[in-house]
Amino acid sequence: MVKTVAVIGAGISGLAAVKSCLEEGLEPTCYEKRDDIGGVWRFTDNVEDGSPSIYKSLVSNSSKELMSLSDFPMPENFPNYLPNAKYLEYCKLYAENFQLMKHIKLKTTVCNVQRHSDFSLTGKWVVVTKNGEEKNTTVFDAVMICTGQYTQPVLPLDSFPGIKNFKGEILHSRDYKKPVGYDGKKVLIIGMGNSGVDISTDLCTKASQVYLSTRRGVCVFRRLGPDGLPVDLSFTTRFRSLVQKTVPTAVSRMMINQSMNEQFNHGLYNIQPECLLSKEPLINEELPSRILAGLIIMKPGVTRFTETSAHFSDGTSVDDLDVVILATGYHVKFPFLEESVINVDNNKGFLYKKIFPVNLQQPTIAFICFIQPIGPLMVIAELQCRWATRLFKGLLKLPSTKEMKDHLDEDEMFRLHWFETAHQNWRRVDYVQYLDNLASDINVKPNILKLMLTDPVLGFKLLFGPNIAYQYRLSGPGKWAGARKTIMTQWDRMEKPLRTRGMKKSSPSPIAVFASLLPWFLCFVVLCAAILIKG
Ligand code: NAP
């Protein structure tokens, strides 16, 4: 029977893992190599080897109500989008509220995790840790890996002939901290993910010129949605997800394309994505205005470098470059873990429900938050932790290995269909669908139809409102008495940080909410009518 659990990493996923273990009566020991909790949300001036590293200006790209964990809403006065220091504060409040610190060993690096010699019988793991000069070996009943996805930079130097001769400075986006030291310099940023675009907008008023190179373009959204509300309040809803699943894919893509181009025409700005959703969309409001002002110049993929210049696939080049920033993302690697446990297939991944390795016989390890949703990671991480601890306790049964492998095949087909490629994107999921699926496995998914009849206001909020985590505490194991009230008061917490002039309280504009949902609603009605007529 599982009792002791090693949790590796004390970012928000690690904290949720410790809390979930305690909820299930397990005994967690969490190891964190740095001297404080918070993981990727903890800004430091220096880059620490093997740890995540962010820039000073990083602001969350999900809003606070969507980023709150299921039984711990963010303080009312927190802003709607969180600068990294604010989310770190939330992590600390969370740890303090649930008294998690006594289970966390700081400055302790996990060097090695191996299956125990009698693993096939007991499922136990041998964990070797290091604190200063002191090494320890401990046997655990289960392991939760919460080390995050952003520690091992992708440095694709082989993709750029001549880069070794380049005389200027070359760095990865994880080494970028502040726009200091770039005055008057010509900077090329390679890669149009969130990091590349954030850094280009951060730098462009200091540098003499910023060039942003993208091979595939990308879909860019703003944080500001209808009525100035955080965009994810209307975008990440169960209703929208339901419509997307029901209407033909072409219609759904057309609608996403339309929302994407509402703020600016991606084609006109030369960043139209090759395939609409094949890449994670990004959130940035400054990019279009910086391109309009000429502070950022878009370029296609780089073909080669010389000592001082970069050449691009359209035949153009930029001379006298001073700095190249590779905003080329991260590898997912587990350097401390026995290799045979990880058998990543680039198309399928290796994790059943993105948590449990399909080839393993004993259900005593969980990979938490190795996932790419279009939505906040931490909410998924928390539900994965609740799922995993139920699994450890034997309260959730895994299907056979064959069924788990079939599940990976189905998932691959889904990604191929929806994201138009399955290659290298095994971590991607549909946010609402994935959460509901895990919730359903552990009996915490709200029954919307029933709620529509018994508690219609709540039911309505859960169907048409943002997909917030508190709903997974309304019923079932881990039920929280405060869940309903917290759902009903989300508007107050959203509005509070905006009411800093003490003006009269406003209320949500039903017209704005309705307007944002109208196209989806019409599609849904047309589709239902078509099905009825046909049937
Ligand atoms: P990323 O999303 O993986 O993007 C890396 C980009 O680098 C790719 O999209 C690609 O861009 C380019 N690239 C990759 N390999 C390349 C190669 N061999 N040659 C040339 N270009 C290559 O990485 P990221 O931007 O660092 O983001 C990592 C994660 O952190 C994401 O999930 C992101 O959402 C998150 N993040 C969040 C925030 C925030 O919350 N504010 C900020 C930063 C990052 P092209 O297709 O354009 O060439």
XYZ file of C-alpha atoms and ligand atoms in Angstrom:
583
model
C 0.000 0.000 0.000
C 1.309 3.461 -0.865
C 2.085 5.687 2.117
C 5.253 7.707 1.467
C 5.533 9.879 -1.634
C 8.552 11.783 -2.994
C 7.471 14.984 -4.697
C 10.205 16.453 -6.905
C 10.005 20.227 -7.317
C 8.206 22.877 -5.242
C 6.698 25.041 -7.944
C 2.924 25.380 -8.004
C 2.587 21.760 -9.276
C 4.757 20.458 -6.442
C 2.730 22.417 -3.900
C -0.507 21.007 -5.307
C 1.059 17.529 -5.184
C 1.976 17.887 -1.505
C -1.513 19.172 -0.711
C -3.196 16.319 -2.647
C -1.054 13.734 -0.833
C -2.085 15.198 2.525
C -5.757 15.187 1.480
C -5.503 11.483 0.748
C -3.681 10.713 4.028
C -0.331 10.086 2.287
C 3.053 11.249 3.627
C 4.755 13.553 1.108
C 8.374 14.701 1.159
C 8.987 17.421 -1.380
C 12.513 18.148 -2.643
C 13.351 21.549 -4.089
C 16.846 22.289 -5.395
C 16.536 26.090 -5.042
C 16.373 27.963 -1.751
C 12.695 28.868 -2.058
C 9.412 27.616 -3.487
C 7.607 28.982 -6.573
C 9.392 27.275 -9.487
C 9.122 29.157 -12.751
C 7.348 32.076 -11.058
C 10.410 32.915 -9.001
C 12.471 35.586 -10.721
C 16.196 35.670 -9.983
C 18.838 37.956 -11.459
C 21.026 34.970 -12.259
C 20.246 31.880 -14.270
C 20.536 28.781 -12.116
C 21.619 25.635 -13.937
C 18.794 23.098 -14.363
C 16.206 25.506 -12.899
C 13.599 27.556 -14.730
C 14.480 31.167 -15.498
C 12.178 34.044 -16.424
C 12.543 37.697 -17.382
C 11.611 40.490 -14.979
C 8.650 41.757 -17.017
C 6.844 38.395 -17.345
C 3.108 38.696 -16.721
C 0.743 35.714 -16.683
C -1.215 35.116 -19.849
C -4.209 33.639 -18.037
C -6.339 35.694 -15.672
C -6.423 35.257 -11.919
C -9.804 33.554 -11.630
C -8.678 30.920 -14.100
C -5.289 30.514 -12.414
C -6.646 30.026 -8.881
C -6.476 26.511 -7.530
C -9.738 24.793 -6.676
C -10.059 25.609 -2.971
C -7.945 28.715 -2.692
C -9.169 31.768 -4.640
C -6.725 34.595 -5.147
C -7.035 37.595 -2.861
C -9.608 40.089 -4.151
C -7.096 42.880 -4.539
C -4.708 40.889 -6.763
C -4.658 42.238 -10.331
C -6.434 40.275 -13.023
C -3.260 39.330 -14.841
C -0.390 38.572 -12.540
C 3.146 39.888 -12.764
C 5.437 36.993 -11.814
C 6.081 38.338 -8.284
C 2.326 38.350 -7.574
C 1.868 34.755 -8.626
C 4.858 33.841 -6.475
C 3.056 35.567 -3.595
C 0.000 33.401 -4.323
C 2.196 30.258 -4.196
C 3.460 31.354 -0.784
C -0.021 32.132 0.518
C -1.159 28.712 -0.706
C 1.754 26.947 1.018
C 1.134 28.873 4.214
C -2.626 28.330 4.218
C -2.322 24.562 3.848
C 0.836 24.350 5.998
C 2.870 22.738 3.263
C 6.327 24.099 4.116
C 7.018 21.502 6.779
C 6.890 18.837 4.052
C 9.354 20.651 1.774
C 13.150 20.253 1.864
C 14.734 23.284 0.206
C 18.236 23.346 -1.297
C 17.948 19.613 -1.867
C 18.622 18.281 -5.346
C 17.235 14.962 -6.506
C 20.169 13.273 -8.248
C 18.704 9.889 -9.054
C 15.357 8.081 -9.096
C 15.460 4.320 -9.769
C 13.017 1.468 -9.492
C 13.638 -0.550 -6.337
C 14.949 -4.116 -6.837
C 11.540 -5.508 -5.809
C 9.618 -2.909 -7.850
C 7.532 -5.508 -9.674
C 6.100 -6.600 -6.316
C 6.026 -3.374 -4.320
C 6.206 -0.521 -6.830
C 8.774 1.229 -4.603
C 11.369 3.778 -5.767
C 14.882 4.602 -4.578
C 15.512 8.339 -4.457
C 19.006 9.786 -4.026
C 19.204 13.414 -2.911
C 21.986 15.873 -2.249
C 22.037 18.822 0.133
C 25.428 20.533 0.045
C 27.937 17.743 0.525
C 25.411 15.453 2.202
C 23.931 12.637 0.092
C 20.896 10.621 1.174
C 19.157 7.565 -0.201
C 15.492 7.060 0.684
C 12.972 4.450 -0.423
C 9.510 5.788 -1.296
C 6.250 4.042 -2.118
C 5.512 6.504 -4.929
C 7.003 9.463 -6.810
C 5.453 12.609 -8.285
C 7.598 14.465 -10.814
C 6.814 18.173 -10.724
C 10.014 19.588 -12.202
C 8.352 21.664 -14.920
C 8.845 21.957 -18.655
C 11.160 24.946 -18.815
C 14.608 23.949 -17.586
C 16.385 22.460 -20.620
C 16.743 25.039 -23.421
C 16.510 24.059 -27.084
C 19.673 25.427 -28.749
C 19.249 24.476 -32.411
C 22.680 25.703 -33.521
C 22.875 23.049 -36.241
C 19.805 24.613 -37.888
C 21.766 27.803 -38.545
C 24.829 27.348 -40.786
C 27.537 29.846 -39.992
C 26.267 30.729 -36.523
C 29.567 29.602 -34.998
C 31.304 32.384 -36.928
C 28.890 35.047 -35.727
C 30.921 37.647 -33.812
C 28.079 39.201 -31.827
C 26.419 37.953 -28.649
C 24.211 34.810 -28.763
C 21.947 33.855 -25.905
C 18.867 31.733 -25.211
C 15.680 33.438 -24.029
C 16.161 31.876 -20.574
C 19.319 34.012 -20.193
C 17.401 37.198 -20.952
C 16.434 39.046 -17.766
C 15.899 42.783 -18.401
C 16.220 45.257 -21.288
C 19.533 46.471 -19.857
C 22.676 46.637 -21.980
C 20.798 46.663 -25.286
C 20.823 50.436 -25.860
C 21.418 51.220 -29.500
C 21.976 47.582 -30.453
C 20.549 45.655 -33.395
C 18.874 42.541 -32.034
C 17.503 39.496 -33.852
C 15.088 37.281 -31.935
C 14.494 33.810 -33.374
C 11.248 32.036 -32.537
C 7.714 33.321 -32.236
C 6.514 31.745 -29.032
C 5.424 33.731 -25.976
C 9.056 34.240 -24.877
C 10.244 35.571 -28.253
C 7.362 37.998 -28.571
C 7.487 39.170 -24.922
C 11.217 39.785 -25.181
C 10.917 41.621 -28.479
C 8.300 44.012 -27.062
C 10.334 44.412 -23.858
C 13.490 45.334 -25.773
C 12.243 47.275 -28.737
C 12.253 50.737 -27.170
C 15.882 50.348 -26.044
C 17.466 48.572 -29.006
C 18.188 50.485 -32.199
C 16.149 47.840 -34.046
C 14.511 44.530 -33.163
C 13.937 41.842 -35.820
C 11.650 38.931 -34.981
C 12.089 35.812 -37.088
C 9.340 33.207 -37.448
C 9.145 30.186 -39.710
C 5.479 29.398 -39.150
C 3.765 32.572 -37.853
C 1.341 32.289 -34.964
C -2.103 33.208 -33.737
C -1.882 36.222 -31.371
C -4.600 37.183 -28.902
C -4.853 40.066 -26.480
C -5.436 39.832 -22.743
C -8.306 42.265 -23.138
C -11.577 40.643 -24.179
C -15.098 42.017 -24.820
C -15.962 44.957 -22.539
C -12.320 45.057 -21.390
C -12.767 41.847 -19.415
C -9.922 39.321 -19.337
C -10.270 37.494 -22.629
C -10.199 34.007 -21.120
C -13.399 34.707 -19.139
C -15.332 34.428 -22.388
C -12.926 32.223 -24.325
C -12.366 29.348 -21.914
C -15.935 28.227 -21.304
C -17.566 24.813 -21.293
C -20.200 26.038 -23.736
C -17.614 27.161 -26.254
C -15.776 23.868 -25.910
C -19.068 22.002 -26.423
C -19.877 23.972 -29.558
C -16.373 23.409 -30.907
C -16.838 19.689 -30.497
C -20.313 19.719 -32.060
C -19.999 21.939 -35.125
C -17.985 20.815 -38.161
C -14.267 21.486 -37.684
C -14.205 23.872 -40.648
C -16.858 26.076 -38.995
C -15.057 26.030 -35.687
C -11.760 27.000 -37.363
C -13.510 29.782 -39.226
C -14.739 31.195 -35.935
C -11.320 30.976 -34.296
C -9.814 32.620 -37.352
C -12.355 35.397 -37.082
C -11.672 36.016 -33.358
C -7.935 35.973 -34.033
C -8.199 38.610 -36.763
C -10.640 40.830 -34.869
C -7.857 42.828 -33.216
C -5.543 42.939 -36.231
C -5.262 41.179 -39.542
C -2.548 38.560 -39.155
C -2.088 38.315 -42.935
C -1.488 42.052 -43.233
C 1.101 41.914 -40.440
C 2.807 38.975 -42.133
C 2.401 36.562 -39.209
C -0.539 34.432 -40.409
C 0.045 30.949 -38.924
C 0.701 28.185 -41.460
C -1.925 26.014 -39.757
C -4.296 27.718 -37.380
C -3.742 25.717 -34.211
C -0.641 23.693 -35.022
C 1.273 26.029 -32.715
C 0.246 27.245 -29.264
C -1.487 30.640 -29.725
C 0.162 33.457 -27.855
C -0.978 36.369 -25.774
C 0.485 39.804 -26.344
C -1.154 43.178 -26.836
C 1.916 45.230 -27.683
C 3.173 43.343 -30.727
C 0.868 44.873 -33.381
C 1.472 48.441 -32.237
C 5.246 47.884 -32.090
C 5.168 46.502 -35.632
C 3.072 49.497 -36.712
C 5.691 51.807 -35.207
C 8.489 49.947 -37.001
C 10.190 49.122 -33.700
C 9.816 45.422 -34.474
C 10.388 44.158 -38.002
C 9.062 40.686 -38.817
C 11.352 38.320 -40.720
C 10.924 34.727 -41.995
C 13.140 31.791 -40.925
C 16.921 32.269 -40.789
C 18.896 30.332 -43.415
C 22.453 31.242 -42.384
C 24.703 33.590 -40.490
C 27.942 35.334 -41.351
C 30.251 37.044 -38.863
C 27.970 40.071 -38.678
C 24.747 39.298 -40.516
C 21.747 36.987 -40.721
C 20.193 35.770 -43.977
C 16.538 34.807 -44.294
C 14.489 32.409 -46.386
C 13.012 35.250 -48.504
C 16.498 36.210 -49.694
C 16.798 39.294 -47.481
C 19.485 39.854 -44.853
C 20.225 42.055 -41.861
C 23.752 43.418 -41.463
C 25.655 44.710 -38.450
C 23.738 42.577 -35.981
C 24.893 42.887 -32.374
C 22.796 40.276 -30.579
C 20.908 37.069 -31.449
C 18.382 35.736 -28.937
C 17.274 32.142 -29.461
C 13.722 32.073 -28.135
C 13.498 28.500 -29.345
C 11.742 26.869 -26.418
C 12.569 23.931 -24.168
C 13.165 20.174 -24.228
C 11.265 17.989 -21.801
C 13.930 15.920 -20.045
C 14.264 14.069 -16.770
C 18.022 13.793 -16.199
C 17.607 12.220 -12.736
C 15.222 9.468 -13.775
C 16.009 5.876 -14.763
C 15.955 6.004 -18.549
C 13.862 2.906 -19.191
C 10.850 4.555 -17.512
C 10.813 7.280 -20.145
C 10.257 6.068 -23.646
C 9.046 9.119 -25.481
C 7.558 8.643 -28.919
C 7.551 12.091 -30.582
C 4.010 11.607 -31.839
C 2.403 9.670 -29.011
C 4.387 10.706 -25.936
C 4.520 7.995 -23.291
C 1.994 8.982 -20.677
C -1.521 7.639 -20.209
C -3.728 10.708 -19.640
C -0.427 12.655 -19.786
C 0.354 11.390 -16.263
C 1.300 7.721 -16.077
C 3.929 5.882 -18.242
C 2.016 3.241 -20.207
C 4.796 0.649 -20.028
C 5.059 0.561 -16.252
C 3.397 -2.259 -14.327
C 3.013 -0.582 -10.933
C 0.932 2.619 -10.696
C 3.356 4.437 -8.392
C 4.730 7.320 -10.429
C 3.048 10.425 -11.801
C 4.343 13.064 -14.208
C 2.614 16.295 -13.296
C 2.177 19.223 -15.666
C 3.966 17.935 -18.758
C 1.204 19.345 -20.857
C 0.364 22.180 -23.272
C -3.238 23.322 -22.984
C -4.689 26.586 -24.249
C -5.411 27.551 -20.685
C -3.643 27.758 -17.320
C -1.295 24.893 -16.515
C -1.640 25.011 -12.738
C -5.323 24.083 -12.697
C -4.542 21.030 -14.797
C -1.567 20.216 -12.562
C -3.764 20.297 -9.478
C -6.379 17.972 -10.947
C -3.628 15.642 -12.187
C -2.304 15.521 -8.598
C -5.761 14.632 -7.273
C -6.058 11.951 -9.988
C -2.585 10.552 -9.226
C -3.033 10.373 -5.459
C -6.351 8.512 -5.966
C -4.401 6.160 -8.240
C -1.686 5.617 -5.601
C -4.347 4.852 -2.998
C -5.922 2.228 -5.238
C -9.143 4.277 -5.450
C -8.740 4.674 -9.197
C -7.991 1.695 -11.408
C -5.917 1.866 -14.567
C -7.073 0.057 -17.694
C -4.864 -2.695 -19.174
C -1.573 -1.755 -20.879
C -3.185 -2.452 -24.256
C -6.099 -0.133 -23.486
C -3.694 2.587 -22.331
C -1.733 2.247 -25.581
C -4.976 2.430 -27.558
C -5.734 5.605 -25.641
C -2.410 7.098 -26.831
C -3.374 6.198 -30.422
C -6.763 7.899 -30.047
C -5.111 10.937 -28.551
C -2.708 11.096 -31.482
C -5.631 11.006 -33.925
C -7.370 13.768 -31.992
C -4.291 15.991 -32.150
C -3.785 15.239 -35.811
C -7.350 16.276 -36.489
C -7.553 19.306 -34.251
C -4.003 20.710 -34.270
C -3.291 19.494 -37.824
C -0.126 17.731 -36.765
C 0.693 15.139 -34.139
C 4.444 15.511 -34.487
C 6.311 16.792 -31.422
C 3.116 17.958 -29.786
C 2.118 15.008 -27.596
C 1.646 17.351 -24.633
C -1.144 19.339 -26.260
C -4.743 18.915 -25.047
C -8.117 20.550 -25.315
C -8.280 22.411 -21.991
C -11.897 21.945 -20.898
C -12.260 18.465 -22.337
C -9.069 17.242 -20.631
C -10.035 18.689 -17.248
C -13.548 17.244 -17.435
C -12.151 13.881 -18.406
C -9.817 13.687 -15.398
C -12.553 15.055 -13.128
C -14.929 12.413 -14.354
C -12.386 9.642 -13.560
C -12.247 10.750 -9.927
C -15.943 11.661 -9.583
C -15.541 15.406 -9.161
C -17.030 16.552 -12.466
C -20.114 18.704 -11.854
C -23.344 17.402 -13.367
C -24.362 20.459 -15.375
C -27.729 19.129 -16.538
C -28.744 18.299 -12.986
C -27.516 21.678 -11.744
C -29.528 23.445 -14.447
C -32.626 21.955 -12.820
C -31.680 22.098 -9.137
C -29.456 25.205 -8.967
C -29.954 26.990 -12.312
C -27.829 30.067 -11.556
C -24.863 27.890 -10.689
C -25.572 25.578 -13.640
C -25.713 28.583 -15.970
C -22.405 29.926 -14.657
C -20.706 26.577 -15.148
C -21.996 26.192 -18.691
C -21.536 29.713 -20.006
C -19.000 31.163 -17.581
C -15.236 30.666 -17.415
C -14.034 27.162 -16.686
C -12.753 27.827 -13.180
C -11.253 25.207 -10.889
C -13.634 25.678 -7.923
C -16.273 23.674 -9.810
C -14.202 20.530 -9.245
C -14.770 20.934 -5.494
C -18.579 21.087 -5.603
C -19.056 17.367 -5.116
C -17.214 14.071 -4.776
C -13.942 13.329 -2.976
C -12.261 16.503 -1.711
C -15.547 18.453 -1.778
C -15.103 21.992 -0.414
C -17.989 23.786 1.309
C -16.792 27.165 -0.009
C -16.858 26.138 -3.693
C -20.342 27.371 -4.605
C -19.918 30.736 -2.910
C -16.521 31.222 -4.537
C -18.020 30.575 -7.974
C -20.858 33.018 -7.282
C -18.453 35.788 -6.200
C -15.921 35.587 -9.014
C -17.140 38.844 -10.553
C -16.320 40.709 -7.296
C -12.764 39.409 -7.278
C -12.345 40.338 -10.940
C -13.712 43.844 -10.422
C -12.088 44.724 -7.097
C -8.579 45.567 -8.394
C -10.142 47.814 -11.052
C -12.164 49.868 -8.585
C -9.199 51.799 -7.223
C -10.999 55.146 -7.545
C -13.814 54.012 -5.262
C -16.426 54.462 -7.975
C -19.864 52.908 -7.993
C -19.900 49.154 -8.372
C -20.661 47.903 -11.850
C -22.114 44.592 -12.848
C -21.291 42.241 -15.695
C -22.784 43.436 -18.923
C -25.056 40.586 -20.031
C -25.076 42.101 -23.516
C -21.289 41.850 -23.824
C -21.281 38.287 -22.534
C -24.139 37.352 -24.851
C -22.500 39.102 -27.824
C -19.285 37.138 -27.328
C -21.185 33.868 -27.216
C -23.701 34.662 -29.956
C -21.839 33.224 -32.972
C -21.167 30.029 -31.063
C -24.770 29.876 -29.889
C -26.122 30.366 -33.426
C -23.885 27.618 -34.782
C -25.054 25.327 -32.040
C -28.722 26.057 -32.758
C -28.269 25.617 -36.529
C -26.497 22.341 -35.991
C -29.139 21.016 -33.582
C -31.861 22.070 -36.059
C -30.036 20.300 -38.905
C -29.730 17.127 -36.834
C -33.424 17.275 -35.882
C -34.576 17.839 -39.482
C -32.332 15.045 -40.761
C -33.408 12.643 -38.026
P 7.914 27.825 -27.502
O 6.523 28.197 -27.243
O 8.275 26.403 -27.569
O 8.350 28.572 -28.842
C 9.606 28.364 -29.385
C 9.609 28.839 -30.824
O 10.931 28.746 -31.312
C 8.821 27.938 -31.770
O 7.468 28.290 -31.760
C 9.483 28.217 -33.105
O 8.976 29.438 -33.614
C 10.911 28.495 -32.686
N 11.791 27.355 -32.923
C 11.815 26.169 -32.312
N 12.780 25.387 -32.818
C 13.394 26.114 -33.766
C 14.451 25.867 -34.665
N 15.083 24.687 -34.701
N 14.804 26.836 -35.504
C 14.172 28.011 -35.494
N 13.169 28.310 -34.677
C 12.774 27.362 -33.826
O 8.907 28.458 -26.398
P 8.681 29.722 -25.441
O 8.226 30.892 -26.204
O 9.936 29.830 -24.651
O 7.499 29.277 -24.481
C 7.593 28.108 -23.662
C 6.299 27.987 -22.857
O 6.269 28.999 -21.858
C 5.050 28.154 -23.687
O 4.080 27.245 -23.268
C 4.618 29.569 -23.381
O 3.228 29.767 -23.493
C 5.087 29.747 -21.966
N 5.383 31.167 -21.711
C 4.444 31.884 -21.061
C 4.656 33.238 -20.820
C 3.620 34.028 -20.062
O 2.797 33.437 -19.366
N 3.599 35.305 -20.184
C 5.813 33.844 -21.272
C 6.754 33.071 -21.940
C 6.537 31.718 -22.168
P 8.608 29.704 -35.157
O 7.587 28.699 -35.563
O 8.068 31.074 -35.076
O 9.854 29.634 -35.958
